[in-house]
Coordinates of C-alpha atoms and ligand atoms in Angstrom, one line a residue:
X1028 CA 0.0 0.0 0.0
X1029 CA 1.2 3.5 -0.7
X1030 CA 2.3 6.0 1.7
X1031 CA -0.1 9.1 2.2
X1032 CA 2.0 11.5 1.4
X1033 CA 1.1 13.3 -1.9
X1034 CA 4.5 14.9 -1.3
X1035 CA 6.5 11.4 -2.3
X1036 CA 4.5 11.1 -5.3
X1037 CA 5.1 14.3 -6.5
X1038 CA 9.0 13.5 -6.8
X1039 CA 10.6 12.1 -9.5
X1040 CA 7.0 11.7 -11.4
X1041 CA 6.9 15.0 -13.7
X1042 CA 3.9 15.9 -11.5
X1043 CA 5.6 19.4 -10.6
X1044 CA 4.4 21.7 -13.1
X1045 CA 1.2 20.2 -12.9
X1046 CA 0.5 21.0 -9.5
X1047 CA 2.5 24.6 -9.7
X1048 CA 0.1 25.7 -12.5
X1049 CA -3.0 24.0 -9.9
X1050 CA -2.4 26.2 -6.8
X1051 CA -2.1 29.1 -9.3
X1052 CA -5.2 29.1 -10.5
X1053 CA -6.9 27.6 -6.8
X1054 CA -5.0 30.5 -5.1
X1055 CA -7.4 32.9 -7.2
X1056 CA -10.2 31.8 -5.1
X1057 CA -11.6 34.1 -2.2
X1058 CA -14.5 32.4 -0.8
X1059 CA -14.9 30.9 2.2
X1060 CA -17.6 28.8 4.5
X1061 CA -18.9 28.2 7.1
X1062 CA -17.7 25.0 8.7
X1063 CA -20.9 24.5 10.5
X1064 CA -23.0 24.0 7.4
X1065 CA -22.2 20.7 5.1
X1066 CA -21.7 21.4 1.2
X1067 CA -24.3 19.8 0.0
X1068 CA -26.9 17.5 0.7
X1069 CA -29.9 16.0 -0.9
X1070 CA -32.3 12.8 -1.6
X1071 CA -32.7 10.6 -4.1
X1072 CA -32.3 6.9 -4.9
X1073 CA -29.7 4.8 -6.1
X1074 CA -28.7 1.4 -7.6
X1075 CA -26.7 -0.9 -4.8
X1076 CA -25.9 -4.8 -5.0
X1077 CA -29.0 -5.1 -2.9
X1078 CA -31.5 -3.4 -5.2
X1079 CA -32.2 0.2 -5.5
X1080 CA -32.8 2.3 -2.1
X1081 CA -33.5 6.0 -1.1
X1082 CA -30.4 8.2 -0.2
X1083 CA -29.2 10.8 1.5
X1084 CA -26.5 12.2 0.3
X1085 CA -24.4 13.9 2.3
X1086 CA -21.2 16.4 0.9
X1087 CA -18.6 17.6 4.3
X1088 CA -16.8 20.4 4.6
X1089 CA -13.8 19.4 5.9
X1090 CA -10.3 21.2 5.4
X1091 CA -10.4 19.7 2.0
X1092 CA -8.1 17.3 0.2
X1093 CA -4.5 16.8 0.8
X1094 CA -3.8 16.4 -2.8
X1095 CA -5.5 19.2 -3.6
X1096 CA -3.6 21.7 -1.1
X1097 CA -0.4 19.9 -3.3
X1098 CA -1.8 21.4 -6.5
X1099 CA -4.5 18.7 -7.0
X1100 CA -6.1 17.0 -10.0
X1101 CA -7.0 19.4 -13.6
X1102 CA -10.4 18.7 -13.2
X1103 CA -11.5 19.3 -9.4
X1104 CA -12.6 22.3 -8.0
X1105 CA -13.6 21.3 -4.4
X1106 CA -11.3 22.4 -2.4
X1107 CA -12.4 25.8 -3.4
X1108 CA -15.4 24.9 -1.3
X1109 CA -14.2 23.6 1.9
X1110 CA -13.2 26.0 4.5
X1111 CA -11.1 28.8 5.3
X1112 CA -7.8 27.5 7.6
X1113 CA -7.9 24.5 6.7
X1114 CA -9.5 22.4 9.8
X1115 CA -12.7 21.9 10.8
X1116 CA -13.4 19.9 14.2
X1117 CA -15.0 17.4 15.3
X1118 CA -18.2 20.0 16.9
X1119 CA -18.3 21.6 13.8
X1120 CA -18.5 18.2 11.8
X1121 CA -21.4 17.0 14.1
X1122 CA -23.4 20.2 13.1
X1123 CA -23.0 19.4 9.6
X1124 CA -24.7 16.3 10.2
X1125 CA -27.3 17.6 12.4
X1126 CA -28.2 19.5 9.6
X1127 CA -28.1 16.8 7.2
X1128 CA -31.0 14.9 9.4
X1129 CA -33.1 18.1 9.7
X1130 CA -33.2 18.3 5.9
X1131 CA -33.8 14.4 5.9
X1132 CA -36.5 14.8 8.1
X1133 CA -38.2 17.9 6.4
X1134 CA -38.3 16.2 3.1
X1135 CA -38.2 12.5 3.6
X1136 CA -41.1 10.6 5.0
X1137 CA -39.0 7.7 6.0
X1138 CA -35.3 7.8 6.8
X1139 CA -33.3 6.9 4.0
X1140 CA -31.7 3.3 3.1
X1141 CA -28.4 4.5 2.2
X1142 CA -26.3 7.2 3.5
X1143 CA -23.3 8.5 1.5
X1144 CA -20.8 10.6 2.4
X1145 CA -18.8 12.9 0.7
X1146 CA -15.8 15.2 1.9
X1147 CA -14.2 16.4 -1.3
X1148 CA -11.0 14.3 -0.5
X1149 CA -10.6 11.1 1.9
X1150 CA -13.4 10.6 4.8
X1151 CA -11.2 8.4 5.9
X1152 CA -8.3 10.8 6.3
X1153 CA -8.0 11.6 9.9
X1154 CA -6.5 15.0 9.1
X1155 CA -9.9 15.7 7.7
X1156 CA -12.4 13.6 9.7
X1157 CA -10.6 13.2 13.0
X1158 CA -11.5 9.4 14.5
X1159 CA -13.7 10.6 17.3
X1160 CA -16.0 12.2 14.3
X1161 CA -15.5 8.9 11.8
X1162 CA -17.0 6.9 15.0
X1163 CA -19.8 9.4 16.2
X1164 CA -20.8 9.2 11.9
X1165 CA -20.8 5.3 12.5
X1166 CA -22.7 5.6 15.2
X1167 CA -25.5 7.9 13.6
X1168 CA -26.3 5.3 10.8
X1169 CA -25.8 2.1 12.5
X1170 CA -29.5 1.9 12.5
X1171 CA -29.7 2.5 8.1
X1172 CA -28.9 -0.5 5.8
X1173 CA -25.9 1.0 3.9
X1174 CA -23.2 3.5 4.0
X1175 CA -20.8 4.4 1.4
X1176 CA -17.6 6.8 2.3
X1177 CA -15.5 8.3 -0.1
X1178 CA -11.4 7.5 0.3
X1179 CA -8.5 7.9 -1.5
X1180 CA -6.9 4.5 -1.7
X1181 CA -4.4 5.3 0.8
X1182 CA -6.2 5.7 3.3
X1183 CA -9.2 2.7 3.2
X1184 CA -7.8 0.5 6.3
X1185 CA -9.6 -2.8 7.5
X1186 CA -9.2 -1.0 10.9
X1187 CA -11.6 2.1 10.1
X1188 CA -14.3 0.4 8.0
X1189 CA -14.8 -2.3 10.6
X1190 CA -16.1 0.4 12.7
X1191 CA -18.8 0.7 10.2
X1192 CA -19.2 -2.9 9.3
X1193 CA -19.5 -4.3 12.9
X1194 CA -22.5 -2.4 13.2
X1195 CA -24.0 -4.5 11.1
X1196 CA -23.7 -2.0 8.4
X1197 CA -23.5 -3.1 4.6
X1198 CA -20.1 -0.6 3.4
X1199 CA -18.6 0.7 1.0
X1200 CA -15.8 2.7 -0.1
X1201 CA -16.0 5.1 -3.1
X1202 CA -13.1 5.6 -4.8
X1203 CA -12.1 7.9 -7.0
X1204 CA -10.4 5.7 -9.5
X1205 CA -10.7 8.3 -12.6
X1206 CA -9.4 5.3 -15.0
X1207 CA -7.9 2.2 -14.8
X1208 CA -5.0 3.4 -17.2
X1209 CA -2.0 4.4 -14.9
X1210 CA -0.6 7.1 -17.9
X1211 CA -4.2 8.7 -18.5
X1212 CA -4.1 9.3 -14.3
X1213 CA -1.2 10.9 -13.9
X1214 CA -0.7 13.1 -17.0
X1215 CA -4.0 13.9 -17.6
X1216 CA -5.9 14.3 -14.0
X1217 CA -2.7 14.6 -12.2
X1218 CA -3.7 11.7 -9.8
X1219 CA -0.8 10.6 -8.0
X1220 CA -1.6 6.9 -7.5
X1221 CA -1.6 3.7 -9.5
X1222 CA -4.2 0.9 -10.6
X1223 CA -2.2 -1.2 -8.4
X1224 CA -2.9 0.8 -5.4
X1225 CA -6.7 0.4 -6.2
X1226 CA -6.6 -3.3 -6.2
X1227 CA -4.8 -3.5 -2.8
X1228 CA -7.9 -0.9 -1.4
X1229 CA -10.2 -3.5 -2.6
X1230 CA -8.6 -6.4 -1.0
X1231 CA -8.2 -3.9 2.4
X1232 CA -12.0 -3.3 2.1
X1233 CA -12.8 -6.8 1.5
X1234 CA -11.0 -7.6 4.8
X1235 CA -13.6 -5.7 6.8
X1236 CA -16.5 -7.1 5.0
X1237 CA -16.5 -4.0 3.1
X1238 CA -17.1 -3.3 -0.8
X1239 CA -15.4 -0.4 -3.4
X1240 CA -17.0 1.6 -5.9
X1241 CA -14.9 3.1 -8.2
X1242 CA -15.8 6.9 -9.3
X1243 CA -14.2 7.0 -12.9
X1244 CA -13.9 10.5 -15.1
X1245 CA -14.6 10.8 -18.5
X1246 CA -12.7 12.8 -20.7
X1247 CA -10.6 14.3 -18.7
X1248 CA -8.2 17.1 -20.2
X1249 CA -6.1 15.9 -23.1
X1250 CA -7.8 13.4 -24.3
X1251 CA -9.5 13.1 -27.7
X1252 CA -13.6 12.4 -28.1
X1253 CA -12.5 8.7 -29.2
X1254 CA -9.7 8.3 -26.7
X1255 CA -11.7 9.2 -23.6
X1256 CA -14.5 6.9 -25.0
X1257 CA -12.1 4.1 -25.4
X1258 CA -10.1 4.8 -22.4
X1259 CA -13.6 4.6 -20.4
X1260 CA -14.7 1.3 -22.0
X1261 CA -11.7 -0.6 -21.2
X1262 CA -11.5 1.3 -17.2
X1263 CA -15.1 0.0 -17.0
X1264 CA -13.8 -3.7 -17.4
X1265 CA -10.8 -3.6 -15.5
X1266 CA -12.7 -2.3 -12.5
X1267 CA -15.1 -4.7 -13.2
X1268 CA -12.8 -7.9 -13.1
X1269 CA -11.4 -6.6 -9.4
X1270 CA -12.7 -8.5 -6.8
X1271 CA -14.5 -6.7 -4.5
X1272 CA -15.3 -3.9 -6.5
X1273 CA -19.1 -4.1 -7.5
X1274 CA -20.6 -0.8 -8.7
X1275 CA -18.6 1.5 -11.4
X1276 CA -19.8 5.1 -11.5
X1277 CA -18.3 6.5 -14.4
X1278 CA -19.1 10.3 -14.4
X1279 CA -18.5 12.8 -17.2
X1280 CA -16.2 15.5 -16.9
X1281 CA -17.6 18.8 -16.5
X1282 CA -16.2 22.5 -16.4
X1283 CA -15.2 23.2 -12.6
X1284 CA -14.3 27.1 -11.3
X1285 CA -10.7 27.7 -10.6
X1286 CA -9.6 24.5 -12.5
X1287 CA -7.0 23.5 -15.2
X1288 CA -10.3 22.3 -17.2
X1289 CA -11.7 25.7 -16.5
X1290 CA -9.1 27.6 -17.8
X1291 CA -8.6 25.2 -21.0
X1292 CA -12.4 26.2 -21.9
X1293 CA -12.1 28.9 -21.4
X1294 CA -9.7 29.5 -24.3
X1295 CA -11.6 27.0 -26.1
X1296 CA -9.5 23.7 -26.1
X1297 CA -11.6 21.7 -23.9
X1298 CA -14.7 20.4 -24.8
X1299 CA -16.8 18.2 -22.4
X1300 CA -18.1 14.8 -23.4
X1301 CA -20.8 14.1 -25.3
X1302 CA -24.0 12.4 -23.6
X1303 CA -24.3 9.5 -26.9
X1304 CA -20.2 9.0 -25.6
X1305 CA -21.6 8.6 -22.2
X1306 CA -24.5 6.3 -23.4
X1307 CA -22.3 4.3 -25.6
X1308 CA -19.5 3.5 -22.9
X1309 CA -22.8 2.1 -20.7
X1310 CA -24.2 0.0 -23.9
X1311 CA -20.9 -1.1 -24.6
X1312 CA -20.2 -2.5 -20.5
X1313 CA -23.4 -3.6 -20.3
X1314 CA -22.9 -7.2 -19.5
X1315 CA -19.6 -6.1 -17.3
X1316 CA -19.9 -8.3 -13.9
X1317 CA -20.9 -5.0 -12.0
X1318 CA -23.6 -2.6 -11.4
X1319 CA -22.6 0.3 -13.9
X1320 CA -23.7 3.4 -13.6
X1321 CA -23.3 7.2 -14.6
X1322 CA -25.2 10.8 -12.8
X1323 CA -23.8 13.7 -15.6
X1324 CA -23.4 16.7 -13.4
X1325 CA -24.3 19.8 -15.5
X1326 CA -25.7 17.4 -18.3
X1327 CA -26.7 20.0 -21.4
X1328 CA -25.1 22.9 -20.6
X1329 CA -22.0 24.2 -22.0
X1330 CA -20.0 23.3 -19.2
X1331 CA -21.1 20.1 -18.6
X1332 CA -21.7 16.9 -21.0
X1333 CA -24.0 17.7 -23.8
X1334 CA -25.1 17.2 -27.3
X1335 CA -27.2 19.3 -29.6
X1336 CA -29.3 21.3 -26.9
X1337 CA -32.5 19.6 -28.7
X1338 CA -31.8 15.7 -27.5
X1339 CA -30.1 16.3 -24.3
X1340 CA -32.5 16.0 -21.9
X1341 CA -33.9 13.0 -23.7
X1342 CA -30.4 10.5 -23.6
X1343 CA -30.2 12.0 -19.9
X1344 CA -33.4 10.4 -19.1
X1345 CA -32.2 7.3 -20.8
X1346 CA -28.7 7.3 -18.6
X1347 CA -31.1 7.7 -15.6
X1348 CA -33.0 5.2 -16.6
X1349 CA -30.2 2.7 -17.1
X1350 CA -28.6 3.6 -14.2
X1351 CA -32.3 1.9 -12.4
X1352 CA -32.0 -0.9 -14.5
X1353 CA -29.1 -1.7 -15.9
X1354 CA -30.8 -2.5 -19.6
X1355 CA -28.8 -1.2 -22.6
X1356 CA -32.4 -1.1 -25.0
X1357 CA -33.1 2.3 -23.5
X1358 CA -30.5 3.5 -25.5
X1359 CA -32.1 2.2 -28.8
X1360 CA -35.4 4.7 -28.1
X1361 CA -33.0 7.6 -28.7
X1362 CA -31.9 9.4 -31.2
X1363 CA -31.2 13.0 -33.0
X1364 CA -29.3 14.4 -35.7
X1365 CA -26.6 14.9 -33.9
X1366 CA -25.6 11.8 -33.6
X1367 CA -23.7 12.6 -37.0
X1368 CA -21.6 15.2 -35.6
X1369 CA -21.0 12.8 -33.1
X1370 CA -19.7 10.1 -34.6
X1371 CA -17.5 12.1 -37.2
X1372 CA -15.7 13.8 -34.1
X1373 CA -15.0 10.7 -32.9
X1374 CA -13.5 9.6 -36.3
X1375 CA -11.6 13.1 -36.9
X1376 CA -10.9 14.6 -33.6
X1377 CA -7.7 14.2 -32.3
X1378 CA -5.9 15.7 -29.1
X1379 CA -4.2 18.6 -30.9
X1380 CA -6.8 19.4 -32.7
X1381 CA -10.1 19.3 -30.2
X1382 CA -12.8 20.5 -29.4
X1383 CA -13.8 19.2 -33.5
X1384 CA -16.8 20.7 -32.7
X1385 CA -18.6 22.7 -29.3
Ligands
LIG918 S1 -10.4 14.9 -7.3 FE1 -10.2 14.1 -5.2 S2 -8.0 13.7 -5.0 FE2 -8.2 15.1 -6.8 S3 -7.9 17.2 -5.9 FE3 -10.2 16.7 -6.0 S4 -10.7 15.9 -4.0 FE4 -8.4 15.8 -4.2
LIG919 ZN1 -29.0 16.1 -30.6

């Protein structure tokens, strides 16, 4: 397992100018939060290996990510939300959740089935949660069916989930894989770890009794229309074939604030993904031995994944749909002009010469 220490990875790796041009452009930010009040938080319902169950999910603001502080990945603009100094503490935390449940309660009639939480960076990083907070969280849900924490490999330990997993609780770990192709991670995201360290999370988590989902990107920067689309089928099946590792969420790439991606769009030479990409890497993984799924963030506008403006909210219900049901037909009940322009970016378009077409 690696060391936590974004610092060793950033040696010797060509990572340097990456992260010096990333806390450039972070460094322009000037907000700041309010560490008693969570990110986000909202309801819904999700896929899991037991069938699909209403969430609450549930975003912390904790000091943000370590790797982030280091520069951080092209794409990721979170740590512009978490909050100002650096720390937040275990009271502070607490509130969050408090606030969490009053939302839950307001606008749920039953609790929810599966809790997810969120830190922008490594819940199980005690420099962000400290233990006493990881345990009261454990404590909170013991009485729901399922959790899900987000991690950086490093730090997923047999010792932490079991706190979770004792309680009866079914767990999981999401991971923020981006792709299963080492070279794609750490030139294009600037993600410091390898596939390898993935595998060994998996086999941690499965130690516990836990499981791992793995968050992958699509199309992040550099990356041709055919490339990303490509790179996503075949980081689909490698997840896939991990043991342990039983739902895929494979999420487009969208235009983030005070972000390498930002500022490429901003001069025109990034373009997110297409939604028919998006639909085709799911149609294509369809019989993949995991639950695959994909929630586009931002799907139709400019800065998120779109088509033509006239289809997109049409393949997004499809994705939405599959995502319930995990049936690739949906995609056959869709289907627009632009699907031409489509498929001739993906024969023409090339990294030097994108975006083909916005
Ligand atoms: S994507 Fe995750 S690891 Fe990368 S900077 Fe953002 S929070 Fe940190
Ligand atoms: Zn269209």
């Amino acid at each position: 397992m690696s060391q936590p220490s974004p610092e060793v990875y950033e040696r010797d790796r060509g990572m340097d100018a990456h992260n010096a041009v990333m806390r450039d452009i972070r460094s322009e930010r000037d907000e700041t939060y309010d560490a008693h009040e969570p990110t986000r938080v909202w309801l819904d319902e999700d896929n899991t290996p037991d069938g699909v169950k209403t969430s609450l999910t549930i975003i912390l603001n904790t000091g943000g990510c370590r790797w982030a502080r280091a520069g951080g990945c092209t794409m990721c603009g979170y740590v512009a939300e978490s909050v100002e100094g650096g720390s937040v503490s275990h009271e502070a935390l607490m509130d969050q959740i408090d606030v969490c449940l009053e939302h839950e309660a307001e606008n749920a009639d039953e609790p929810a089935e599966l809790i997810k939480i969120y830190t922008s960076g490594s819940f199980l990083d005690e420099r962000e949660v400290p233990a006493e907070s990881r345990r009261a969280v454990a404590e909170t849900f013991a009485d729901r069916e399922r959790v899900v924490v987000e991690s950086l490999p490093d730090f997923v330990s047999a010792e932490k989930l079991s706190e979770f997993t004792d309680r009866g609780l079914e767990t999981d770990v999401a991971v923020g894989l981006e792709t299963a192709t080492d070279r794609v991670r750490h030139d294009c995201v600037n993600k410091y770890f390898a596939f390898s360290d993935f595998e060994d999370a998996c086999a941690e988590a499965a130690e516990a009794g836990a499981g791992v989902k793995a968050y992958l990107l699509m199309k992040p920067p550099f990356l041709a229309e055919s490339e990303a689309l490509a790179d996503m089928v075949s980081s689909v099946e490698r997840c896939a074939a991990v043991d342990n590792c039983h739902t895929v969420s494979m999420n487009p790439c969208n235009v983030q604030r005070y972000t390498m991606v930002d500022e490429l769009h901003f001069r025109g030479g990034y373009r997110p993904p297409w939604l028919w990409s998006v639909a085709a890497v799911l149609e294509r993984t369809a019989d993949a031995d995991a639950i695959v799924v994909s929630d586009p963030v931002g799907a139709g506008s400019d800065r998120g994944p779109h088509n033509c403006g006239e289809c997109d909210d049409r393949v997004q219900t499809a994705i939405k749909d599959f995502d319930l049901r995990q049936d690739p037909s949906v995609f056959e009940q869709v289907s627009c002009e632009c699907e031409r322009t489509w498929e001739l970016v993906l024969e023409e378009e090339t990294a030097f010469n994108q975006p083909l077409a916005r």
